[in-house]
Amino acid sequence: MTASDDRSGAGRGGLNRPRDDTAPLLSLRGVTVRLPKGADRGFALQDVDLDLAGGEILCVVGESGSGKSLTATAILGLLPAPRVRLERGAICFEGEDLAAVSPARMRAIRGARIGMIFQEPMTALNPLMRIGRQIEEVLEEHAREMRREDRQARVQALLQEVGIPDPPQAARAWPHELSGGQRQRAMIAMALALEPRLLIADEPTTALDVTTQARILALIKDIQRRRGTGVLFITHDFGVVAEIADRVAVMQTGRIVETGPAGQVLNAPQHPYTRALVAAVPPLRPPARGPATFGPPVLAVQGLEKTYRSGGMFGRRRIVHAVRGVDFTLRQGETLGIVGESGSGKSTVARMLVHLLPADSGRIALEGTEIRGMARGAFRPLTRRIQMVFQDPFASLNPRRRAGDLIAQGPAIHGLPVAEARARAAEMLALVGLDPASAGRFPHEFSGGQRQRIGLARALAMQPAVLVADEPVSALDVSVQAQVLRLLADLKQRFSLSLVFITHDLRVAAQVCDRILVMHRGEVVEAGETGPLFAAPQHPYTQSLLASVPGRGWVPPAGEG
Amino acid sequence: MSPAVRAYLRSPAGMIGLLLLLAVLGAALSAGWLFPRDPLSLAGRPLQWPGQNPRLPLGTDNLGRDIASFIFHGARVSLLIGLAASAVAVGIGVLVGAVAGFYGGWVDDLLMRITEAFQTVPNFILLLVLVAVFGSELSVITVAIGLVGWTAPCRLVRAEFLSLRNREFVLAARGLGMRDARLILGEVLPNALPPVIVYASVVMAVAILLESALAFLGLSDPNIASWGNMIGAGRSVLRAEWYVSAIPGLAILVTVLAFSLVGQGLNDALNPRMQVAA
């Protein structure tokens, strides 16, 4: 506490921005934010101390609800007042205590001295304003004396700097005309417009594909190096931390539990929470597997095609080949991974397998029965044999049904008497590690990981031969993800389930899958056993995917379980 | 359930609306007990001002009918018409909107064109036509009001279904092999209902107003004690004995206001995004 008082005092004294290299660019001391009554904990942030030097990348890492994003919000003075307010603490930036400055001064600092990049570039950009104009607006707001031509030249230079191809074209584009990666580059250009000394990036690559993410991370690192900007980088992904961080601060429920140089925190974590988190990160190297002993084929797919046509009679007609000529065979007890970036067609394949989407052509043989083109009524009895687990644990459960009913309704539809269906639901809840007594609770009363277990129980209650899991752990925190993956592996073993596992996360794929299909733009570009495929990828796309995995050089130290 | 109830109780509009509605409901329930005589029968000398005769606290109209009795019995008719007509309107609206939104494609196109056909004709004109063709008994009027009011709930339900039908929980239920009827009724509809319930209160208010308008024109069932009928009867003496029209007018105002406020309260309770602002 005394140290914090010292710092904030010194900060208020030196308003003329001392360029002292030893003083940190940004330092937080004892920052505490109280949550309104009735929240799940008393404080959103509690005695947060952070130091960031100029030209340094500090990663604040934590799971959802750890307070990492709120830290950024507090620095920017954008806390959702009046319900959530800075209770005490000093936020010292270039010699000024941001906790004490006036709102007008704060506005002048935001954008000009501190740049921001957000997670979702589509929502952070105004959809009704051209990209160039949006960047110009920042200049207008903070550098009024600048002439119009100078401003426009500056916009071009900025777009050039963030690596957007054809800057004049991009400046004229509307936000929706750019890809996710280009939009994020535009956001970064906007954040850099006034050459801020500090850049706050809140999960800037989370919504992006892995290859795009790699390029954006490289860009941020490059800017930091060239301009000496300090970067406060907020992320949940230890791979990203390994890729970009100079120093790391680990947050848990509003407190900083560990800080240190990146190498130390990643490879020799001290705090038990950090150790557990790091241990939960799946290594990119596939575990050694014994010789494959799988049963007969349960699912055989040949020449699967799906094409979307959009545009009506008058508009431009657009044809998208979502899936082109996909073949694979899934044997009993096997886990087949389908990996790819967004738009690769992997989810479309999943939905066609479970008859949620009609395939245009090809064959899908489920235990020897051709199911493609089957009428919905004819397929209905077969839903018992193939079941799906969805990505979003919040959207995939009907909010108005109790957990027990959600699980029991499947068997009940297929003719199991209600009492028996309920008994099976209780059994399934126990199987996925939930208390059978929780059958009477509604989905919102469970955590994300628990909900995903309910989704799994719902699918397993049908006693399927094949389980199609579409990104089943992507929405979960890393520690919960590890638990669900362990459960899935265990269940697979016990029921000799065959699994089609769809994921964009190569780390997860490496751990879970026996065989992998790599999809790109609707086509399978490479297929093979996990070990050889990771060790020696053949197709250039697979190579670039693997080369883009953040922190690929880092092997997480094995935890003690 | 209880958080929604608590949110409703915290909404001032909802509470005022509920109290007004309870008052109207109380009038409807106590009408037979307080005024056992037929409200359409002669009660005394016509056109007595309110307060003039202690036996007739609200006076009499130009036909010598007891206005107080008329108001109390009229509450029954208004509530009945409000409930029944909105049940018809919401019923048709939910059915058409659910099918259109759930199936989409040409089914949706066809049903929406029919809906638009209804929407392009002004409500009241359509109501006049229906009453002119089928007569003006209470049951016919109720159904007719329902028939002119179903398009708005229909569009509402369709929009909800369009956004819900491809949610993962609906896909999951479909993946379990659930039949369409069960998907629509069991999975999608319960999640689509809250805005419809809110809107139903508006439909009720509109239904009461429509019946009053018909009665004012003398096109409603003359054999019932409806507020509109009394306003219509008072029309000829509007300049001198304005209270004959004003008192039932006030009753209509209170009832319509009650339904709207209840709707607002329901909106506060059932729409969690609005709750944050409160």
Coordinates of N, CA, C and O in Angstrom, one line a residue, chain B residues 110-247:
Chain B
L110 N -46.2 -17.6 -49.5 CA -47.7 -17.7 -49.6 C -48.4 -17.1 -48.4 O -49.3 -16.2 -48.6
L111 N -48.0 -17.6 -47.2 CA -48.7 -17.1 -46.1 C -48.5 -15.6 -45.8 O -49.4 -14.9 -45.4
M112 N -47.3 -15.1 -46.2 CA -47.1 -13.7 -46.0 C -47.9 -12.8 -47.0 O -48.3 -11.7 -46.7
R113 N -48.1 -13.3 -48.2 CA -48.9 -12.6 -49.2 C -50.3 -12.5 -48.7 O -50.9 -11.4 -48.8
I114 N -50.8 -13.6 -48.1 CA -52.2 -13.6 -47.5 C -52.2 -12.5 -46.4 O -53.2 -11.7 -46.3
T115 N -51.2 -12.6 -45.5 CA -51.2 -11.6 -44.4 C -51.2 -10.2 -44.9 O -51.9 -9.3 -44.4
E116 N -50.4 -9.9 -46.0 CA -50.3 -8.6 -46.5 C -51.7 -8.2 -47.1 O -52.1 -7.0 -47.0
A117 N -52.4 -9.1 -47.7 CA -53.7 -8.8 -48.3 C -54.6 -8.3 -47.2 O -55.3 -7.3 -47.3
F118 N -54.5 -8.9 -46.0 CA -55.3 -8.5 -44.9 C -54.8 -7.1 -44.4 O -55.6 -6.3 -44.0
Q119 N -53.5 -7.0 -44.4 CA -52.9 -5.7 -43.8 C -53.3 -4.5 -44.7 O -53.4 -3.4 -44.2
T120 N -53.4 -4.7 -46.0 CA -53.6 -3.5 -46.8 C -55.0 -3.0 -46.7 O -55.2 -1.8 -47.0
V121 N -56.0 -3.8 -46.3 CA -57.3 -3.3 -46.0 C -57.4 -2.6 -44.7 O -57.0 -3.3 -43.7
P122 N -57.9 -1.4 -44.6 CA -57.9 -0.8 -43.2 C -58.8 -1.6 -42.3 O -59.9 -2.1 -42.7
N123 N -58.3 -1.8 -41.1 CA -59.0 -2.6 -40.1 C -60.4 -2.4 -40.0 O -61.2 -3.4 -40.0
F124 N -60.8 -1.1 -39.8 CA -62.2 -0.8 -39.5 C -63.1 -1.1 -40.6 O -64.2 -1.6 -40.5
I125 N -62.6 -0.8 -41.9 CA -63.4 -1.0 -43.1 C -63.7 -2.5 -43.2 O -64.8 -3.0 -43.4
L126 N -62.7 -3.3 -43.0 CA -62.8 -4.8 -43.0 C -63.8 -5.3 -42.0 O -64.7 -6.1 -42.3
L127 N -63.7 -4.7 -40.8 CA -64.7 -5.1 -39.7 C -66.1 -4.7 -40.1 O -67.0 -5.5 -40.0
L128 N -66.3 -3.5 -40.7 CA -67.6 -3.1 -41.2 C -68.2 -4.1 -42.2 O -69.3 -4.5 -42.1
V129 N -67.3 -4.5 -43.1 CA -67.7 -5.4 -44.2 C -68.2 -6.7 -43.5 O -69.2 -7.3 -43.8
L130 N -67.3 -7.3 -42.6 CA -67.6 -8.5 -42.0 C -69.0 -8.5 -41.2 O -69.8 -9.4 -41.3
V131 N -69.2 -7.4 -40.5 CA -70.4 -7.2 -39.7 C -71.6 -7.1 -40.6 O -72.7 -7.6 -40.4
A132 N -71.4 -6.3 -41.7 CA -72.5 -6.1 -42.7 C -72.9 -7.5 -43.3 O -74.1 -7.7 -43.5
V133 N -71.9 -8.3 -43.5 CA -72.2 -9.6 -44.2 C -72.8 -10.6 -43.2 O -73.8 -11.3 -43.4
F134 N -72.2 -10.7 -42.0 CA -72.5 -11.8 -41.1 C -73.4 -11.4 -40.0 O -73.7 -12.2 -39.1
G135 N -73.8 -10.1 -39.9 CA -74.7 -9.7 -38.8 C -74.0 -9.2 -37.6 O -72.7 -9.2 -37.6
S136 N -74.7 -8.8 -36.6 CA -74.1 -8.1 -35.5 C -74.3 -8.7 -34.2 O -74.5 -8.0 -33.2
E137 N -74.4 -10.0 -34.1 CA -74.5 -10.7 -32.8 C -73.1 -10.5 -32.1 O -72.1 -10.4 -32.8
L138 N -73.1 -10.7 -30.8 CA -71.9 -10.5 -30.1 C -70.8 -11.5 -30.5 O -69.6 -11.1 -30.7
S139 N -71.2 -12.7 -30.7 CA -70.2 -13.7 -31.1 C -69.6 -13.4 -32.5 O -68.4 -13.5 -32.7
V140 N -70.4 -13.0 -33.4 CA -69.9 -12.6 -34.7 C -69.0 -11.5 -34.6 O -67.9 -11.5 -35.2
I141 N -69.3 -10.5 -33.9 CA -68.5 -9.3 -33.7 C -67.1 -9.6 -33.1 O -66.1 -9.2 -33.6
T142 N -67.2 -10.5 -32.1 CA -65.9 -10.9 -31.5 C -65.0 -11.6 -32.5 O -63.8 -11.3 -32.6
V143 N -65.5 -12.6 -33.2 CA -64.7 -13.3 -34.2 C -64.2 -12.3 -35.2 O -63.1 -12.4 -35.7
A144 N -65.1 -11.4 -35.7 CA -64.7 -10.4 -36.7 C -63.6 -9.6 -36.3 O -62.6 -9.3 -37.0
I145 N -63.7 -9.1 -35.0 CA -62.6 -8.3 -34.5 C -61.3 -9.1 -34.4 O -60.2 -8.6 -34.8
G146 N -61.4 -10.4 -34.1 CA -60.2 -11.2 -34.1 C -59.7 -11.4 -35.5 O -58.4 -11.3 -35.7
L147 N -60.5 -11.5 -36.5 CA -60.1 -11.7 -37.8 C -59.4 -10.5 -38.4 O -58.5 -10.6 -39.3
V148 N -59.7 -9.3 -38.0 CA -59.0 -8.1 -38.5 C -57.7 -7.8 -37.8 O -56.9 -7.1 -38.2
G149 N -57.5 -8.5 -36.6 CA -56.4 -8.1 -35.8 C -55.3 -9.1 -35.7 O -54.3 -9.0 -35.0
W150 N -55.4 -10.2 -36.6 CA -54.4 -11.3 -36.4 C -53.0 -11.0 -37.1 O -52.0 -11.7 -36.8
T151 N -53.0 -10.0 -38.0 CA -51.8 -9.9 -38.8 C -50.6 -9.4 -38.0 O -49.5 -9.9 -38.2
A152 N -50.8 -8.5 -37.1 CA -49.6 -8.0 -36.3 C -49.0 -9.1 -35.4 O -47.8 -9.4 -35.5
P153 N -49.8 -9.9 -34.6 CA -49.2 -11.0 -33.9 C -48.6 -12.0 -34.9 O -47.5 -12.6 -34.5
C154 N -49.1 -12.2 -36.0 CA -48.6 -13.2 -37.0 C -47.2 -12.8 -37.4 O -46.3 -13.6 -37.4
R155 N -47.0 -11.5 -37.7 CA -45.7 -11.0 -38.2 C -44.7 -11.2 -37.0 O -43.5 -11.5 -37.2
L156 N -45.2 -10.9 -35.8 CA -44.3 -11.0 -34.6 C -43.8 -12.4 -34.4 O -42.6 -12.7 -34.3
V157 N -44.8 -13.3 -34.5 CA -44.4 -14.7 -34.3 C -43.5 -15.2 -35.4 O -42.5 -15.9 -35.1
R158 N -43.8 -14.8 -36.6 CA -42.9 -15.2 -37.7 C -41.5 -14.8 -37.5 O -40.6 -15.5 -37.7
A159 N -41.4 -13.5 -37.1 CA -40.0 -13.0 -36.9 C -39.3 -13.8 -35.9 O -38.1 -14.1 -36.0
E160 N -40.0 -14.1 -34.8 CA -39.3 -14.8 -33.7 C -38.9 -16.2 -34.2 O -37.9 -16.7 -33.9
F161 N -39.8 -16.8 -34.9 CA -39.6 -18.2 -35.4 C -38.4 -18.2 -36.4 O -37.5 -19.1 -36.4
L162 N -38.3 -17.2 -37.2 CA -37.2 -17.1 -38.2 C -35.9 -17.0 -37.4 O -34.9 -17.6 -37.8
S163 N -35.8 -16.3 -36.3 CA -34.6 -16.2 -35.6 C -34.3 -17.4 -34.8 O -33.2 -17.7 -34.4
L164 N -35.4 -18.1 -34.4 CA -35.2 -19.2 -33.4 C -34.9 -20.5 -34.2 O -34.3 -21.4 -33.6
R165 N -35.5 -20.7 -35.4 CA -35.6 -22.0 -36.0 C -34.2 -22.6 -36.2 O -34.1 -23.9 -36.3
N166 N -33.2 -21.8 -36.4 CA -31.9 -22.4 -36.7 C -30.9 -22.3 -35.5 O -29.7 -22.4 -35.6
R167 N -31.5 -22.0 -34.3 CA -30.7 -22.0 -33.1 C -30.2 -23.4 -32.9 O -30.9 -24.4 -33.2
E168 N -29.1 -23.5 -32.2 CA -28.5 -24.9 -32.0 C -29.5 -25.8 -31.2 O -29.5 -27.0 -31.4
F169 N -30.2 -25.2 -30.2 CA -31.1 -26.1 -29.4 C -32.2 -26.7 -30.3 O -32.6 -27.8 -30.0
V170 N -32.7 -25.9 -31.3 CA -33.7 -26.5 -32.2 C -33.1 -27.5 -33.1 O -33.7 -28.6 -33.3
L171 N -31.9 -27.3 -33.6 CA -31.2 -28.2 -34.4 C -30.9 -29.5 -33.6 O -31.1 -30.6 -34.1
A172 N -30.6 -29.3 -32.3 CA -30.3 -30.5 -31.5 C -31.5 -31.3 -31.3 O -31.5 -32.6 -31.4
A173 N -32.7 -30.7 -31.1 CA -33.9 -31.4 -31.0 C -34.3 -32.1 -32.3 O -34.7 -33.3 -32.3
R174 N -34.0 -31.5 -33.4 CA -34.3 -32.1 -34.7 C -33.3 -33.3 -34.9 O -33.8 -34.3 -35.3
G175 N -32.1 -33.1 -34.4 CA -31.2 -34.2 -34.5 C -31.6 -35.4 -33.6 O -31.1 -36.5 -33.9
L176 N -32.4 -35.2 -32.6 CA -32.9 -36.3 -31.8 C -34.0 -37.0 -32.5 O -34.5 -38.0 -32.0
G177 N -34.4 -36.5 -33.6 CA -35.5 -37.1 -34.4 C -36.9 -36.6 -34.0 O -37.9 -37.3 -34.2
M178 N -37.0 -35.4 -33.5 CA -38.3 -34.9 -33.1 C -39.1 -34.5 -34.3 O -38.5 -34.0 -35.3
R179 N -40.4 -34.7 -34.3 CA -41.3 -34.3 -35.4 C -41.5 -32.8 -35.4 O -41.4 -32.2 -34.3
D180 N -41.9 -32.3 -36.6 CA -42.1 -30.9 -36.7 C -43.1 -30.3 -35.7 O -42.8 -29.2 -35.2
A181 N -44.2 -31.0 -35.6 CA -45.2 -30.4 -34.7 C -44.7 -30.2 -33.3 O -44.9 -29.2 -32.6
R182 N -43.9 -31.2 -32.8 CA -43.3 -31.1 -31.5 C -42.2 -30.0 -31.5 O -42.1 -29.3 -30.4
L183 N -41.5 -29.9 -32.6 CA -40.4 -28.9 -32.6 C -41.1 -27.5 -32.5 O -40.6 -26.7 -31.7
I184 N -42.2 -27.3 -33.3 CA -42.8 -26.0 -33.3 C -43.4 -25.7 -31.9 O -43.2 -24.7 -31.3
L185 N -44.2 -26.7 -31.4 CA -45.0 -26.4 -30.2 C -44.1 -26.5 -28.9 O -44.2 -25.7 -28.0
G186 N -43.2 -27.5 -28.9 CA -42.4 -27.7 -27.7 C -41.1 -27.0 -27.6 O -40.7 -26.6 -26.5
E187 N -40.5 -26.7 -28.7 CA -39.1 -26.1 -28.6 C -39.2 -24.6 -29.0 O -38.6 -23.8 -28.3
V188 N -39.8 -24.3 -30.1 CA -39.6 -22.9 -30.6 C -40.7 -22.0 -30.0 O -40.4 -21.0 -29.4
L189 N -41.9 -22.5 -30.0 CA -43.0 -21.6 -29.5 C -42.8 -21.0 -28.1 O -43.0 -19.8 -27.9
P190 N -42.5 -21.9 -27.1 CA -42.3 -21.3 -25.8 C -41.3 -20.2 -25.7 O -41.4 -19.3 -25.0
N191 N -40.3 -20.3 -26.6 CA -39.3 -19.2 -26.6 C -39.7 -18.0 -27.4 O -39.1 -17.0 -27.3
A192 N -40.7 -18.2 -28.3 CA -41.2 -17.1 -29.1 C -42.3 -16.3 -28.4 O -42.7 -15.2 -28.9
L193 N -42.9 -16.9 -27.3 CA -44.1 -16.3 -26.8 C -44.0 -15.0 -26.0 O -44.9 -14.2 -26.1
P194 N -42.9 -14.7 -25.3 CA -42.9 -13.5 -24.4 C -43.4 -12.2 -25.2 O -44.3 -11.6 -24.7
P195 N -42.8 -11.9 -26.3 CA -43.2 -10.7 -27.0 C -44.7 -10.8 -27.4 O -45.4 -9.7 -27.5
V196 N -45.2 -12.0 -27.7 CA -46.5 -12.2 -28.2 C -47.5 -11.9 -27.0 O -48.5 -11.2 -27.2
I197 N -47.1 -12.4 -25.8 CA -47.9 -12.1 -24.6 C -48.0 -10.6 -24.4 O -49.1 -10.1 -24.1
V198 N -46.9 -9.9 -24.5 CA -46.9 -8.5 -24.4 C -47.9 -7.8 -25.4 O -48.7 -7.0 -25.0
Y199 N -47.7 -8.3 -26.6 CA -48.6 -7.7 -27.7 C -50.0 -8.0 -27.5 O -50.9 -7.2 -27.9
A200 N -50.3 -9.2 -26.9 CA -51.7 -9.6 -26.7 C -52.5 -8.5 -25.9 O -53.7 -8.3 -26.2
S201 N -51.8 -7.9 -25.0 CA -52.5 -6.8 -24.2 C -52.9 -5.7 -25.1 O -54.0 -5.1 -24.9
V202 N -52.1 -5.3 -26.1 CA -52.4 -4.3 -27.0 C -53.6 -4.7 -27.8 O -54.5 -3.9 -28.1
V203 N -53.6 -6.0 -28.3 CA -54.7 -6.5 -29.1 C -56.0 -6.4 -28.3 O -57.0 -6.0 -28.9
M204 N -55.9 -6.7 -27.0 CA -57.2 -6.6 -26.2 C -57.7 -5.2 -26.2 O -58.9 -4.9 -26.4
A205 N -56.8 -4.2 -26.0 CA -57.2 -2.8 -25.9 C -57.8 -2.4 -27.2 O -58.9 -1.8 -27.3
V206 N -57.2 -2.8 -28.3 CA -57.7 -2.5 -29.7 C -59.1 -3.1 -29.9 O -60.0 -2.5 -30.4
A207 N -59.2 -4.3 -29.4 CA -60.5 -5.0 -29.6 C -61.6 -4.3 -28.9 O -62.7 -4.1 -29.5
I208 N -61.4 -3.8 -27.7 CA -62.4 -3.1 -27.0 C -62.8 -1.8 -27.7 O -63.9 -1.4 -27.9
L209 N -61.7 -1.1 -28.2 CA -62.0 0.1 -28.9 C -62.8 -0.1 -30.2 O -63.7 0.6 -30.6
L210 N -62.4 -1.2 -30.9 CA -63.1 -1.5 -32.2 C -64.6 -1.8 -31.9 O -65.5 -1.3 -32.6
E211 N -64.9 -2.5 -30.8 CA -66.3 -2.8 -30.5 C -67.0 -1.5 -30.2 O -68.2 -1.3 -30.6
S212 N -66.4 -0.6 -29.4 CA -67.0 0.6 -29.1 C -67.3 1.4 -30.3 O -68.3 2.1 -30.4
A213 N -66.3 1.4 -31.2 CA -66.5 2.2 -32.5 C -67.7 1.7 -33.3 O -68.5 2.4 -33.8
L214 N -67.8 0.3 -33.3 CA -68.9 -0.3 -34.0 C -70.2 0.1 -33.4 O -71.2 0.5 -34.0
A215 N -70.3 0.1 -32.0 CA -71.5 0.4 -31.3 C -71.8 1.8 -31.5 O -73.0 2.2 -31.6
F216 N -70.8 2.7 -31.5 CA -71.1 4.1 -31.7 C -71.8 4.4 -33.0 O -72.7 5.2 -33.1
L217 N -71.4 3.6 -34.0 CA -72.1 3.7 -35.3 C -73.4 3.0 -35.3 O -74.1 2.9 -36.3
G218 N -73.8 2.3 -34.2 CA -75.0 1.6 -34.1 C -75.0 0.3 -34.9 O -76.0 -0.3 -35.2
L219 N -73.8 -0.3 -35.0 CA -73.6 -1.5 -35.8 C -73.3 -2.7 -34.9 O -73.2 -3.8 -35.4
S220 N -73.2 -2.5 -33.6 CA -72.9 -3.6 -32.7 C -74.2 -4.2 -32.2 O -75.3 -3.7 -32.6
D221 N -74.1 -5.3 -31.5 CA -75.3 -6.0 -31.0 C -76.1 -5.1 -30.1 O -75.6 -4.7 -29.0
P222 N -77.3 -4.7 -30.5 CA -78.1 -3.7 -29.7 C -78.6 -4.3 -28.4 O -79.1 -3.6 -27.5
N223 N -78.6 -5.7 -28.3 CA -79.2 -6.3 -27.1 C -78.2 -6.6 -26.0 O -78.5 -7.4 -25.1
I224 N -77.1 -6.0 -26.0 CA -76.1 -6.1 -24.9 C -75.8 -4.8 -24.4 O -75.9 -3.7 -25.0
A225 N -75.4 -4.8 -23.1 CA -75.0 -3.6 -22.4 C -73.6 -3.3 -22.6 O -72.7 -3.5 -21.7
S226 N -73.2 -2.8 -23.8 CA -71.8 -2.5 -24.0 C -71.6 -1.0 -24.0 O -72.5 -0.2 -24.3
W227 N -70.4 -0.6 -23.5 CA -70.1 0.8 -23.3 C -70.3 1.6 -24.6 O -70.8 2.7 -24.6
G228 N -69.9 1.0 -25.7 CA -70.1 1.6 -27.0 C -71.5 1.9 -27.3 O -71.8 3.0 -27.9
N229 N -72.4 1.0 -27.0 CA -73.8 1.2 -27.2 C -74.3 2.4 -26.5 O -75.1 3.2 -27.0
M230 N -73.9 2.6 -25.3 CA -74.3 3.7 -24.5 C -73.8 5.0 -25.1 O -74.5 6.0 -25.2
I231 N -72.5 5.0 -25.5 CA -72.0 6.2 -26.2 C -72.8 6.5 -27.4 O -73.2 7.7 -27.7
G232 N -73.1 5.5 -28.1 CA -73.9 5.7 -29.3 C -75.3 6.2 -29.0 O -75.8 7.1 -29.7
A233 N -75.9 5.8 -27.9 CA -77.2 6.3 -27.5 C -77.1 7.7 -27.1 O -78.0 8.5 -27.4
G234 N -76.0 8.1 -26.4 CA -75.9 9.4 -25.9 C -75.5 10.4 -27.0 O -75.5 11.6 -26.8
R235 N -75.2 9.9 -28.2 CA -74.8 10.8 -29.3 C -75.8 11.9 -29.6 O -75.4 13.1 -29.8
S236 N -77.1 11.5 -29.5 CA -78.1 12.5 -29.9 C -78.3 13.6 -28.8 O -78.8 14.6 -29.2
V237 N -77.8 13.3 -27.6 CA -78.0 14.4 -26.6 C -76.6 14.9 -26.1 O -76.4 15.4 -25.0
L238 N -75.6 14.8 -27.0 CA -74.2 15.0 -26.7 C -74.0 16.4 -26.2 O -73.2 16.7 -25.2
R239 N -74.7 17.4 -26.7 CA -74.5 18.8 -26.3 C -75.0 19.1 -24.9 O -74.3 19.7 -24.2
A240 N -76.2 18.7 -24.6 CA -76.8 19.1 -23.3 C -76.4 18.1 -22.3 O -75.8 18.4 -21.2
E241 N -76.7 16.8 -22.5 CA -76.4 15.7 -21.5 C -75.2 14.9 -21.9 O -75.2 13.8 -22.2
W242 N -74.0 15.6 -21.9 CA -72.8 15.0 -22.4 C -72.3 13.8 -21.6 O -71.6 13.0 -22.0
Y243 N -72.8 13.8 -20.3 CA -72.3 12.8 -19.4 C -72.8 11.4 -19.9 O -72.1 10.4 -19.6
V244 N -73.9 11.3 -20.6 CA -74.3 10.0 -21.1 C -73.2 9.3 -22.0 O -73.0 8.1 -21.9
S245 N -72.5 10.1 -22.8 CA -71.4 9.5 -23.6 C -70.1 9.5 -22.8 O -69.3 8.7 -23.0
A246 N -69.9 10.6 -21.9 CA -68.6 10.7 -21.3 C -68.3 9.6 -20.3 O -67.2 9.2 -20.2
I247 N -69.3 9.2 -19.5 CA -69.1 8.2 -18.5 C -68.6 6.9 -19.1 O -67.6 6.4 -18.7

